[in-house]
Amino acid sequence: MKKAPGRGAPRRKPAAPKEGEASPPAIIAAIPDAALPSFADLGLIPALLDAVRDAGYTSPTPIQRQAIPLALNGRDLIGLAQTGTGKTAGFTLPIIQRLLEGNHGGSDSHRVRTLILTPTRELCVQVEESFRKYGRHTGLRVTPIFGGVGVEPQTKLLRAGVDVVVATPGRLLDHMERQNVVFDDLEVLVLDEADRMLDMGFAPQLNRIVSEVPRFRQTLLFSATMPPEVEALARKYLRKPIVVQVGRRSSAATGVTHAVYPVPRDRKTELLAELLKKDGMDSVLIFTRTKHGADRVVRHLSGMGVTATAMHADKSQVERMRALEDFKLGKIRVLVATDIAQRGLDVSGISHVINYDVPQQPEDYVHRIGRTGRAAATGDAFTFMAPDEIAMVRSIERIIGEPIPRISVPGYDFGSVAGDLEEVRAAPVSVSRRRTGRR
Ligand code: AMP
């Protein structure tokens, strides 16, 4: 496969592949915004049009405009899109339609027809919820399978028969080894957030799972980034895929405004306390590098009377789900998370994301700020940058292709960023914004 498109790679017409050979992905041109098709124009059936209307969507997002017609046609797809772009509906809607329309092979209630693999439990639950939301009136049975909870209830559900399994790779393999589920009749395989699955070391599990599903199937692969490992995965598992992609949501034009606050490490908590006093900081997701860091921030905020809870790997699945639920319901104002919550977290109405620590992987920055400004919403994403994190911020700026505006708070700014990307001076008001780049 040729170098993946995007990231400034030149678009070129792929050579015609020989029969049976993995073909380089074709690229479809971005559809101009002027002639926006509606969901009906994409070929969705009335039951799904009702479902999207019930969900409050007025028009398809760019990834949906591109992916839905192709997926309905049975094509293999590589979707270069991150969370927040509407990609889940982009694959869920056509899959539901194909499952309803193509009832090939009789009505054996035990055959699983679609498998969706996700890197995290949170994303697994989110995708399952989407299936339920969009497939409400269809009678399709969908079950989520993830670790950290009892095996038995999942075993019962799988053995009773389901149409769609949404799973994290490790727990799914356990069930496959126990013969609780077989995929002999699988029609559609989805690898969601493939880059993240590989980052998390799931390559061996993916190989084993895919070796147990039929070769003739439709495969959809979604990934926010396209490193060589993901390309190799696509080459191995997909047949003549078409690449669809949408622009990054990190750009100010997409609704998220983002900024960096220069602040010494030992004063980050104070700055956080200051920011939380500002209007509109209603539902704030904070990322810390470590579990201890998350707990420390929660203790500090609780001491100030701010409702906050931590979500990280030391918390049980039940605690994590409760934390998420309370946050969604607005019972707690601040959720402090380590990277486990980075993707797959669909919380409508997050007002702000704060990177208390600069993300170690530049790509993670994009995913994190994708938590806010989801679909039609807008939001702010702030990053606290200590002097030893300047280089990491620069790497992020290289990846997203634009400088991140600096906000200098007098008394906090350590003053060492002048000449970094823009000149920052202490401003007369308590919090002043000086933006670079587009708004
Ligand atoms: P996703 O990228 O799949 O995680 O979706 C991000 C968010 O966008 C979710 O909260 C969806 O409910 C929402 N969404 C998906 N499609 C649309 C649409 N066409 N219009 C408005 N919101 C949407």
GROMACS .gro file of C-alpha atoms and ligand atoms in nm:
model
  462
    1MET     CA    1   0.000   0.000   0.000
    2LYS     CA    2   0.118   0.346  -0.080
    3LYS     CA    3   0.166   0.608   0.181
    4ALA     CA    4  -0.168   0.693   0.335
    5PRO     CA    5  -0.336   1.009   0.221
    6GLY     CA    6  -0.371   1.310   0.444
    7ARG     CA    7  -0.092   1.479   0.633
    8GLY     CA    8  -0.008   1.672   0.322
    9ALA     CA    9   0.065   1.365   0.112
   10PRO     CA   10   0.004   1.430  -0.257
   11ARG     CA   11  -0.311   1.279  -0.397
   12ARG     CA   12  -0.239   1.035  -0.671
   13LYS     CA   13  -0.437   0.797  -0.878
   14PRO     CA   14  -0.362   0.442  -0.768
   15ALA     CA   15  -0.252   0.186  -1.026
   16ALA     CA   16  -0.516  -0.074  -1.102
   17PRO     CA   17  -0.460  -0.368  -0.864
   18LYS     CA   18  -0.420  -0.722  -0.990
   19GLU     CA   19  -0.702  -0.954  -0.895
   20GLY     CA   20  -0.677  -1.067  -0.535
   21GLU     CA   21  -0.408  -0.818  -0.456
   22ALA     CA   22  -0.449  -0.563  -0.180
   23SER     CA   23  -0.509  -0.236  -0.357
   24PRO     CA   24  -0.390   0.105  -0.251
   25PRO     CA   25  -0.679   0.302  -0.114
   26ALA     CA   26  -0.858   0.530  -0.352
   27ILE     CA   27  -0.930   0.875  -0.226
   28ILE     CA   28  -1.262   1.038  -0.271
   29ALA     CA   29  -1.260   1.409  -0.301
   30ALA     CA   30  -1.405   1.602  -0.013
   31ILE     CA   31  -1.761   1.697  -0.093
   32PRO     CA   32  -1.801   2.075  -0.104
   33ASP     CA   33  -2.011   2.209   0.180
   34ALA     CA   34  -2.232   2.406  -0.060
   35ALA     CA   35  -2.423   2.103  -0.184
   36LEU     CA   36  -2.489   1.927   0.143
   37PRO     CA   37  -2.689   1.611   0.101
   38SER     CA   38  -2.945   1.520   0.364
   39PHE     CA   39  -2.958   1.185   0.543
   40ALA     CA   40  -3.232   1.080   0.298
   41ASP     CA   41  -3.003   1.164   0.004
   42LEU     CA   42  -2.751   0.916   0.143
   43GLY     CA   43  -2.991   0.630   0.084
   44LEU     CA   44  -3.098   0.554   0.439
   45ILE     CA   45  -3.426   0.374   0.498
   46PRO     CA   46  -3.718   0.545   0.678
   47ALA     CA   47  -3.658   0.366   1.011
   48LEU     CA   48  -3.308   0.512   1.025
   49LEU     CA   49  -3.420   0.854   0.907
   50ASP     CA   50  -3.663   0.852   1.200
   51ALA     CA   51  -3.382   0.750   1.433
   52VAL     CA   52  -3.150   1.031   1.327
   53ARG     CA   53  -3.434   1.278   1.352
   54ASP     CA   54  -3.511   1.151   1.704
   55ALA     CA   55  -3.143   1.197   1.786
   56GLY     CA   56  -3.180   1.560   1.685
   57TYR     CA   57  -2.944   1.550   1.386
   58THR     CA   58  -3.046   1.782   1.109
   59SER     CA   59  -2.780   1.696   0.853
   60PRO     CA   60  -2.503   1.440   0.815
   61THR     CA   61  -2.151   1.530   0.923
   62PRO     CA   62  -1.874   1.520   0.658
   63ILE     CA   63  -1.759   1.171   0.754
   64GLN     CA   64  -2.118   1.049   0.744
   65ARG     CA   65  -2.172   1.202   0.400
   66GLN     CA   66  -1.874   1.017   0.269
   67ALA     CA   67  -1.891   0.689   0.456
   68ILE     CA   68  -2.261   0.604   0.460
   69PRO     CA   69  -2.323   0.558   0.083
   70LEU     CA   70  -2.002   0.360   0.041
   71ALA     CA   71  -2.067   0.138   0.341
   72LEU     CA   72  -2.424   0.079   0.218
   73ASN     CA   73  -2.271  -0.043  -0.106
   74GLY     CA   74  -2.069  -0.300   0.082
   75ARG     CA   75  -1.731  -0.136   0.024
   76ASP     CA   76  -1.440  -0.175   0.261
   77LEU     CA   77  -1.351   0.161   0.411
   78ILE     CA   78  -1.068   0.328   0.589
   79GLY     CA   79  -1.215   0.619   0.782
   80LEU     CA   80  -0.957   0.871   0.889
   81ALA     CA   81  -1.158   1.046   1.151
   82GLN     CA   82  -1.133   1.099   1.519
   83THR     CA   83  -1.396   1.081   1.786
   84GLY     CA   84  -1.620   1.384   1.772
   85THR     CA   85  -1.671   1.380   1.397
   86GLY     CA   86  -1.983   1.164   1.403
   87LYS     CA   87  -1.794   0.858   1.280
   88THR     CA   88  -1.988   0.617   1.501
   89ALA     CA   89  -2.316   0.694   1.328
   90GLY     CA   90  -2.115   0.690   1.004
   91PHE     CA   91  -2.066   0.317   1.037
   92THR     CA   92  -2.356   0.220   1.266
   93LEU     CA   93  -2.632   0.347   1.038
   94PRO     CA   94  -2.523   0.164   0.720
   95ILE     CA   95  -2.449  -0.152   0.915
   96ILE     CA   96  -2.797  -0.156   1.065
   97GLN     CA   97  -2.947  -0.103   0.721
   98ARG     CA   98  -2.744  -0.382   0.567
   99LEU     CA   99  -2.834  -0.617   0.850
  100LEU     CA  100  -3.202  -0.541   0.800
  101GLU     CA  101  -3.195  -0.563   0.422
  102GLY     CA  102  -2.960  -0.850   0.367
  103ASN     CA  103  -3.112  -1.120   0.575
  104HIS     CA  104  -2.914  -1.382   0.384
  105GLY     CA  105  -2.867  -1.726   0.525
  106GLY     CA  106  -3.195  -1.778   0.709
  107SER     CA  107  -3.290  -1.676   1.055
  108ASP     CA  108  -3.056  -1.870   1.280
  109SER     CA  109  -3.078  -1.657   1.590
  110HIS     CA  110  -2.732  -1.759   1.703
  111ARG     CA  111  -2.526  -1.618   1.429
  112VAL     CA  112  -2.337  -1.301   1.498
  113ARG     CA  113  -2.345  -1.088   1.184
  114THR     CA  114  -2.144  -0.786   1.291
  115LEU     CA  115  -1.841  -0.752   1.516
  116ILE     CA  116  -1.704  -0.416   1.624
  117LEU     CA  117  -1.372  -0.408   1.803
  118THR     CA  118  -1.287  -0.108   2.019
  119PRO     CA  119  -0.980  -0.029   2.228
  120THR     CA  120  -1.154   0.069   2.552
  121ARG     CA  121  -1.454  -0.028   2.758
  122GLU     CA  122  -1.579   0.326   2.742
  123LEU     CA  123  -1.579   0.332   2.365
  124CYS     CA  124  -1.733  -0.016   2.360
  125VAL     CA  125  -2.027   0.107   2.567
  126GLN     CA  126  -2.058   0.421   2.359
  127VAL     CA  127  -2.075   0.228   2.032
  128GLU     CA  128  -2.324  -0.016   2.179
  129GLU     CA  129  -2.539   0.277   2.292
  130SER     CA  130  -2.528   0.415   1.937
  131PHE     CA  131  -2.651   0.084   1.800
  132ARG     CA  132  -2.937   0.086   2.046
  133LYS     CA  133  -3.018   0.449   1.971
  134TYR     CA  134  -3.023   0.417   1.593
  135GLY     CA  135  -3.157   0.062   1.583
  136ARG     CA  136  -3.430   0.115   1.841
  137HIS     CA  137  -3.716   0.000   1.622
  138THR     CA  138  -3.533  -0.272   1.436
  139GLY     CA  139  -3.529  -0.560   1.684
  140LEU     CA  140  -3.156  -0.611   1.633
  141ARG     CA  141  -2.981  -0.754   1.937
  142VAL     CA  142  -2.653  -0.596   2.033
  143THR     CA  143  -2.430  -0.675   2.327
  144PRO     CA  144  -2.116  -0.509   2.465
  145ILE     CA  145  -1.830  -0.735   2.574
  146PHE     CA  146  -1.548  -0.591   2.783
  147GLY     CA  147  -1.324  -0.690   3.070
  148GLY     CA  148  -1.332  -0.585   3.433
  149VAL     CA  149  -1.683  -0.716   3.488
  150GLY     CA  150  -1.823  -1.069   3.538
  151VAL     CA  151  -1.792  -1.318   3.253
  152GLU     CA  152  -2.111  -1.510   3.327
  153PRO     CA  153  -2.374  -1.250   3.234
  154GLN     CA  154  -2.188  -1.191   2.908
  155THR     CA  155  -2.171  -1.565   2.844
  156LYS     CA  156  -2.549  -1.593   2.886
  157LEU     CA  157  -2.612  -1.308   2.643
  158LEU     CA  158  -2.374  -1.447   2.383
  159ARG     CA  159  -2.517  -1.795   2.409
  160ALA     CA  160  -2.870  -1.665   2.380
  161GLY     CA  161  -2.769  -1.523   2.042
  162VAL     CA  162  -2.698  -1.169   1.929
  163ASP     CA  163  -2.674  -0.997   1.593
  164VAL     CA  164  -2.406  -0.745   1.682
  165VAL     CA  165  -2.115  -0.780   1.923
  166VAL     CA  166  -1.922  -0.470   2.030
  167ALA     CA  167  -1.611  -0.581   2.215
  168THR     CA  168  -1.269  -0.504   2.347
  169PRO     CA  169  -1.022  -0.761   2.210
  170GLY     CA  170  -0.899  -0.926   2.532
  171ARG     CA  171  -1.234  -1.023   2.680
  172LEU     CA  172  -1.371  -1.123   2.341
  173LEU     CA  173  -1.087  -1.372   2.298
  174ASP     CA  174  -1.170  -1.523   2.638
  175HIS     CA  175  -1.522  -1.585   2.515
  176MET     CA  176  -1.401  -1.722   2.184
  177GLU     CA  177  -1.171  -1.965   2.363
  178ARG     CA  178  -1.462  -2.081   2.576
  179GLN     CA  179  -1.666  -2.129   2.257
  180ASN     CA  180  -1.925  -1.885   2.383
  181VAL     CA  181  -1.933  -1.715   2.048
  182VAL     CA  182  -1.840  -1.807   1.692
  183PHE     CA  183  -1.811  -1.581   1.395
  184ASP     CA  184  -1.861  -1.828   1.109
  185ASP     CA  185  -2.140  -1.617   0.964
  186LEU     CA  186  -1.994  -1.276   1.024
  187GLU     CA  187  -2.077  -1.024   0.753
  188VAL     CA  188  -1.924  -0.700   0.881
  189LEU     CA  189  -1.613  -0.638   1.087
  190VAL     CA  190  -1.533  -0.292   1.223
  191LEU     CA  191  -1.200  -0.194   1.375
  192ASP     CA  192  -1.273   0.126   1.560
  193GLU     CA  193  -0.985   0.351   1.665
  194ALA     CA  194  -0.740   0.107   1.513
  195ASP     CA  195  -0.441   0.326   1.598
  196ARG     CA  196  -0.539   0.323   1.961
  197MET     CA  197  -0.584  -0.055   1.962
  198LEU     CA  198  -0.233  -0.098   1.826
  199ASP     CA  199  -0.096   0.156   2.075
  200MET     CA  200  -0.248  -0.050   2.350
  201GLY     CA  201  -0.072  -0.362   2.228
  202PHE     CA  202  -0.376  -0.543   2.090
  203ALA     CA  203  -0.213  -0.651   1.761
  204PRO     CA  204  -0.179  -1.022   1.862
  205GLN     CA  205  -0.539  -1.036   1.983
  206LEU     CA  206  -0.663  -0.870   1.665
  207ASN     CA  207  -0.476  -1.124   1.456
  208ARG     CA  208  -0.626  -1.412   1.645
  209ILE     CA  209  -0.976  -1.274   1.629
  210VAL     CA  210  -0.961  -1.188   1.259
  211SER     CA  211  -0.823  -1.534   1.180
  212GLU     CA  212  -1.152  -1.674   1.315
  213VAL     CA  213  -1.386  -1.467   1.102
  214PRO     CA  214  -1.480  -1.536   0.740
  215ARG     CA  215  -1.250  -1.398   0.473
  216PHE     CA  216  -1.539  -1.273   0.267
  217ARG     CA  217  -1.684  -0.994   0.470
  218GLN     CA  218  -1.706  -0.618   0.472
  219THR     CA  219  -1.438  -0.453   0.684
  220LEU     CA  220  -1.444  -0.095   0.805
  221LEU     CA  221  -1.141   0.049   0.977
  222PHE     CA  222  -1.149   0.380   1.160
  223SER     CA  223  -0.843   0.555   1.287
  224ALA     CA  224  -0.757   0.909   1.389
  225THR     CA  225  -0.402   0.872   1.261
  226MET     CA  226  -0.243   0.658   0.993
  227PRO     CA  227   0.097   0.542   1.115
  228PRO     CA  228   0.265   0.259   0.916
  229GLU     CA  229   0.135  -0.002   1.162
  230VAL     CA  230  -0.225   0.092   1.086
  231GLU     CA  231  -0.150   0.093   0.714
  232ALA     CA  232  -0.011  -0.258   0.748
  233LEU     CA  233  -0.322  -0.366   0.935
  234ALA     CA  234  -0.545  -0.218   0.665
  235ARG     CA  235  -0.343  -0.390   0.394
  236LYS     CA  236  -0.384  -0.721   0.570
  237TYR     CA  237  -0.751  -0.707   0.660
  238LEU     CA  238  -0.923  -0.488   0.403
  239ARG     CA  239  -1.007  -0.553   0.037
  240LYS     CA  240  -0.978  -0.267  -0.207
  241PRO     CA  241  -1.063  -0.012   0.059
  242ILE     CA  242  -1.172   0.341  -0.009
  243VAL     CA  243  -1.029   0.605   0.217
  244VAL     CA  244  -1.262   0.866   0.354
  245GLN     CA  245  -1.133   1.139   0.572
  246VAL     CA  246  -1.235   1.456   0.742
  247GLY     CA  247  -1.022   1.741   0.857
  248ARG     CA  248  -0.890   1.753   1.205
  249ARG     CA  249  -1.115   1.899   1.466
  250SER     CA  250  -0.826   2.068   1.637
  251SER     CA  251  -0.861   2.367   1.412
  252ALA     CA  252  -1.023   2.670   1.570
  253ALA     CA  253  -1.265   2.677   1.276
  254THR     CA  254  -1.437   2.357   1.396
  255GLY     CA  255  -1.571   2.512   1.713
  256VAL     CA  256  -1.306   2.417   1.966
  257THR     CA  257  -1.091   2.703   2.075
  258HIS     CA  258  -0.774   2.593   2.234
  259ALA     CA  259  -0.492   2.762   2.416
  260VAL     CA  260  -0.183   2.699   2.622
  261TYR     CA  261  -0.126   2.850   2.965
  262PRO     CA  262   0.242   2.879   3.058
  263VAL     CA  263   0.260   2.803   3.432
  264PRO     CA  264   0.523   2.658   3.666
  265ARG     CA  265   0.448   2.296   3.755
  266ASP     CA  266   0.402   2.366   4.126
  267ARG     CA  267   0.143   2.635   4.057
  268LYS     CA  268  -0.086   2.439   3.826
  269THR     CA  269  -0.340   2.365   4.099
  270GLU     CA  270  -0.366   2.733   4.189
  271LEU     CA  271  -0.417   2.828   3.826
  272LEU     CA  272  -0.681   2.558   3.793
  273ALA     CA  273  -0.865   2.700   4.093
  274GLU     CA  274  -0.854   3.045   3.929
  275LEU     CA  275  -0.989   2.918   3.600
  276LEU     CA  276  -1.271   2.725   3.761
  277LYS     CA  277  -1.399   3.051   3.910
  278LYS     CA  278  -1.471   3.180   3.560
  279ASP     CA  279  -1.823   3.176   3.420
  280GLY     CA  280  -1.918   2.891   3.195
  281MET     CA  281  -1.682   2.632   3.342
  282ASP     CA  282  -1.979   2.407   3.403
  283SER     CA  283  -1.869   2.066   3.295
  284VAL     CA  284  -1.495   2.028   3.292
  285LEU     CA  285  -1.290   1.726   3.193
  286ILE     CA  286  -0.933   1.740   3.325
  287PHE     CA  287  -0.654   1.511   3.209
  288THR     CA  288  -0.356   1.431   3.427
  289ARG     CA  289  -0.057   1.217   3.340
  290THR     CA  290  -0.075   0.990   3.646
  291LYS     CA  291  -0.337   0.831   3.866
  292HIS     CA  292  -0.184   0.998   4.170
  293GLY     CA  293  -0.196   1.329   3.991
  294ALA     CA  294  -0.567   1.275   3.922
  295ASP     CA  295  -0.637   1.189   4.286
  296ARG     CA  296  -0.438   1.491   4.402
  297VAL     CA  297  -0.635   1.727   4.181
  298VAL     CA  298  -0.964   1.577   4.300
  299ARG     CA  299  -0.859   1.619   4.665
  300HIS     CA  300  -0.765   1.977   4.603
  301LEU     CA  301  -1.087   2.061   4.421
  302SER     CA  302  -1.301   1.886   4.680
  303GLY     CA  303  -1.123   2.094   4.944
  304MET     CA  304  -1.237   2.403   4.756
  305GLY     CA  305  -1.595   2.279   4.747
  306VAL     CA  306  -1.590   2.186   4.378
  307THR     CA  307  -1.763   1.856   4.302
  308ALA     CA  308  -1.499   1.640   4.136
  309THR     CA  309  -1.423   1.276   4.089
  310ALA     CA  310  -1.136   1.078   3.943
  311MET     CA  311  -1.149   0.818   3.668
  312HIS     CA  312  -0.846   0.599   3.618
  313ALA     CA  313  -0.725   0.241   3.603
  314ASP     CA  314  -0.729   0.192   3.982
  315LYS     CA  315  -1.101   0.254   3.988
  316SER     CA  316  -1.328  -0.044   3.938
  317GLN     CA  317  -1.541  -0.062   3.629
  318VAL     CA  318  -1.847   0.012   3.841
  319GLU     CA  319  -1.682   0.320   3.992
  320ARG     CA  320  -1.577   0.440   3.649
  321MET     CA  321  -1.922   0.397   3.505
  322ARG     CA  322  -2.078   0.572   3.803
  323ALA     CA  323  -1.831   0.860   3.771
  324LEU     CA  324  -1.917   0.896   3.404
  325GLU     CA  325  -2.289   0.879   3.471
  326ASP     CA  326  -2.270   1.142   3.747
  327PHE     CA  327  -2.067   1.365   3.519
  328LYS     CA  328  -2.314   1.321   3.234
  329LEU     CA  329  -2.604   1.402   3.466
  330GLY     CA  330  -2.428   1.713   3.592
  331LYS     CA  331  -2.405   1.580   3.948
  332ILE     CA  332  -2.033   1.643   3.942
  333ARG     CA  333  -1.877   1.941   3.775
  334VAL     CA  334  -1.526   1.814   3.720
  335LEU     CA  335  -1.409   1.473   3.603
  336VAL     CA  336  -1.036   1.417   3.639
  337ALA     CA  337  -0.912   1.138   3.417
  338THR     CA  338  -0.596   0.972   3.301
  339ASP     CA  339  -0.571   0.854   2.943
  340ILE     CA  340  -0.814   0.567   2.986
  341ALA     CA  341  -1.091   0.818   2.935
  342GLN     CA  342  -0.925   0.990   2.648
  343ARG     CA  343  -1.123   0.829   2.373
  344GLY     CA  344  -1.456   0.667   2.371
  345LEU     CA  345  -1.589   0.917   2.614
  346ASP     CA  346  -1.904   1.065   2.476
  347VAL     CA  347  -2.028   1.325   2.716
  348SER     CA  348  -2.252   1.577   2.555
  349GLY     CA  349  -2.209   1.930   2.670
  350ILE     CA  350  -1.857   1.927   2.808
  351SER     CA  351  -1.778   2.295   2.840
  352HIS     CA  352  -1.403   2.262   2.882
  353VAL     CA  353  -1.118   2.019   2.856
  354ILE     CA  354  -0.809   2.102   3.058
  355ASN     CA  355  -0.481   1.923   3.002
  356TYR     CA  356  -0.335   1.960   3.347
  357ASP     CA  357  -0.027   1.790   3.208
  358VAL     CA  358   0.076   1.821   2.844
  359PRO     CA  359  -0.009   1.492   2.669
  360GLN     CA  360   0.300   1.282   2.614
  361GLN     CA  361   0.195   1.170   2.267
  362PRO     CA  362   0.113   1.458   2.034
  363GLU     CA  363  -0.171   1.261   1.874
  364ASP     CA  364  -0.333   1.230   2.215
  365TYR     CA  365  -0.375   1.605   2.221
  366VAL     CA  366  -0.604   1.585   1.921
  367HIS     CA  367  -0.809   1.307   2.077
  368ARG     CA  368  -0.837   1.484   2.406
  369ILE     CA  369  -0.960   1.809   2.269
  370GLY     CA  370  -1.199   1.607   2.055
  371ARG     CA  371  -1.389   1.553   2.384
  372THR     CA  372  -1.522   1.904   2.365
  373GLY     CA  373  -1.673   2.075   2.063
  374ARG     CA  374  -1.828   1.744   1.962
  375ALA     CA  375  -2.046   1.765   1.653
  376ALA     CA  376  -2.241   2.087   1.675
  377ALA     CA  377  -2.130   2.190   2.024
  378THR     CA  378  -1.849   2.429   2.099
  379GLY     CA  379  -1.596   2.419   2.377
  380ASP     CA  380  -1.263   2.534   2.501
  381ALA     CA  381  -0.957   2.320   2.553
  382PHE     CA  382  -0.675   2.450   2.768
  383THR     CA  383  -0.332   2.305   2.829
  384PHE     CA  384  -0.113   2.390   3.126
  385MET     CA  385   0.247   2.405   3.014
  386ALA     CA  386   0.533   2.392   3.265
  387PRO     CA  387   0.881   2.499   3.147
  388ASP     CA  388   0.985   2.137   3.094
  389GLU     CA  389   0.681   2.077   2.873
  390ILE     CA  390   0.756   2.342   2.610
  391ALA     CA  391   0.916   2.090   2.375
  392MET     CA  392   0.611   1.862   2.398
  393VAL     CA  393   0.382   2.151   2.311
  394ARG     CA  394   0.599   2.226   2.010
  395SER     CA  395   0.564   1.864   1.893
  396ILE     CA  396   0.189   1.896   1.921
  397GLU     CA  397   0.193   2.214   1.718
  398ARG     CA  398   0.391   2.037   1.449
  399ILE     CA  399   0.136   1.756   1.437
  400ILE     CA  400  -0.171   1.980   1.422
  401GLY     CA  401   0.001   2.212   1.180
  402GLU     CA  402  -0.069   2.535   1.359
  403PRO     CA  403   0.053   2.724   1.664
  404ILE     CA  404  -0.164   2.702   1.972
  405PRO     CA  405  -0.248   3.043   2.112
  406ARG     CA  406  -0.086   3.130   2.445
  407ILE     CA  407  -0.279   3.280   2.731
  408SER     CA  408  -0.063   3.467   2.974
  409VAL     CA  409  -0.201   3.500   3.325
  410PRO     CA  410  -0.007   3.762   3.519
  411GLY     CA  411   0.154   3.610   3.823
  412TYR     CA  412   0.153   3.261   3.672
  413ASP     CA  413   0.323   3.287   3.335
  414PHE     CA  414   0.685   3.192   3.392
  415GLY     CA  415   0.779   3.429   3.115
  416SER     CA  416   1.000   3.194   2.925
  417VAL     CA  417   0.789   3.148   2.617
  418ALA     CA  418   0.864   3.479   2.453
  419GLY     CA  419   1.012   3.400   2.117
  420ASP     CA  420   0.871   3.049   2.131
  421LEU     CA  421   0.577   3.094   1.896
  422GLU     CA  422   0.452   3.434   1.976
  423GLU     CA  423   0.552   3.699   2.213
  424VAL     CA  424   0.360   3.675   2.536
  425ARG     CA  425   0.347   3.957   2.781
  426ALA     CA  426   0.162   3.993   3.104
  427ALA     CA  427  -0.162   4.173   3.028
  428PRO     CA  428  -0.334   4.423   3.257
  429VAL     CA  429  -0.647   4.212   3.311
  430SER     CA  430  -0.647   3.901   3.521
  431VAL     CA  431  -0.684   3.657   3.233
  432SER     CA  432  -0.608   3.787   2.886
  433ARG     CA  433  -0.620   3.599   2.562
  434ARG     CA  434  -0.376   3.654   2.285
  435ARG     CA  435  -0.450   3.423   2.001
  436THR     CA  436  -0.245   3.325   1.708
  437GLY     CA  437  -0.376   3.136   1.410
  438ARG     CA  438  -0.732   3.141   1.291
  439ARG     CA  439  -1.034   3.166   1.510
  440AMP     P1  440  -1.864   1.033   1.736
  440AMP     O1  441  -1.759   1.102   1.655
  440AMP     O2  442  -1.923   0.918   1.665
  440AMP     O3  443  -1.810   0.999   1.873
  440AMP     O4  444  -1.985   1.136   1.758
  440AMP     C1  445  -1.970   1.256   1.825
  440AMP     C2  446  -2.101   1.317   1.869
  440AMP     O5  447  -2.169   1.372   1.758
  440AMP     C3  448  -2.199   1.223   1.936
  440AMP     O6  449  -2.246   1.288   2.052
  440AMP     C4  450  -2.310   1.206   1.836
  440AMP     O7  451  -2.432   1.187   1.900
  440AMP     C5  452  -2.306   1.338   1.762
  440AMP     N1  453  -2.350   1.330   1.621
  440AMP     C6  454  -2.327   1.229   1.536
  440AMP     N2  455  -2.379   1.259   1.414
  440AMP     C7  456  -2.434   1.382   1.423
  440AMP     C8  457  -2.501   1.467   1.330
  440AMP     N3  458  -2.522   1.431   1.203
  440AMP     N4  459  -2.544   1.588   1.374
  440AMP     C9  460  -2.522   1.626   1.502
  440AMP     N5  461  -2.458   1.549   1.596
  440AMP    C10  462  -2.414   1.429   1.556
   0.00000   0.00000   0.00000
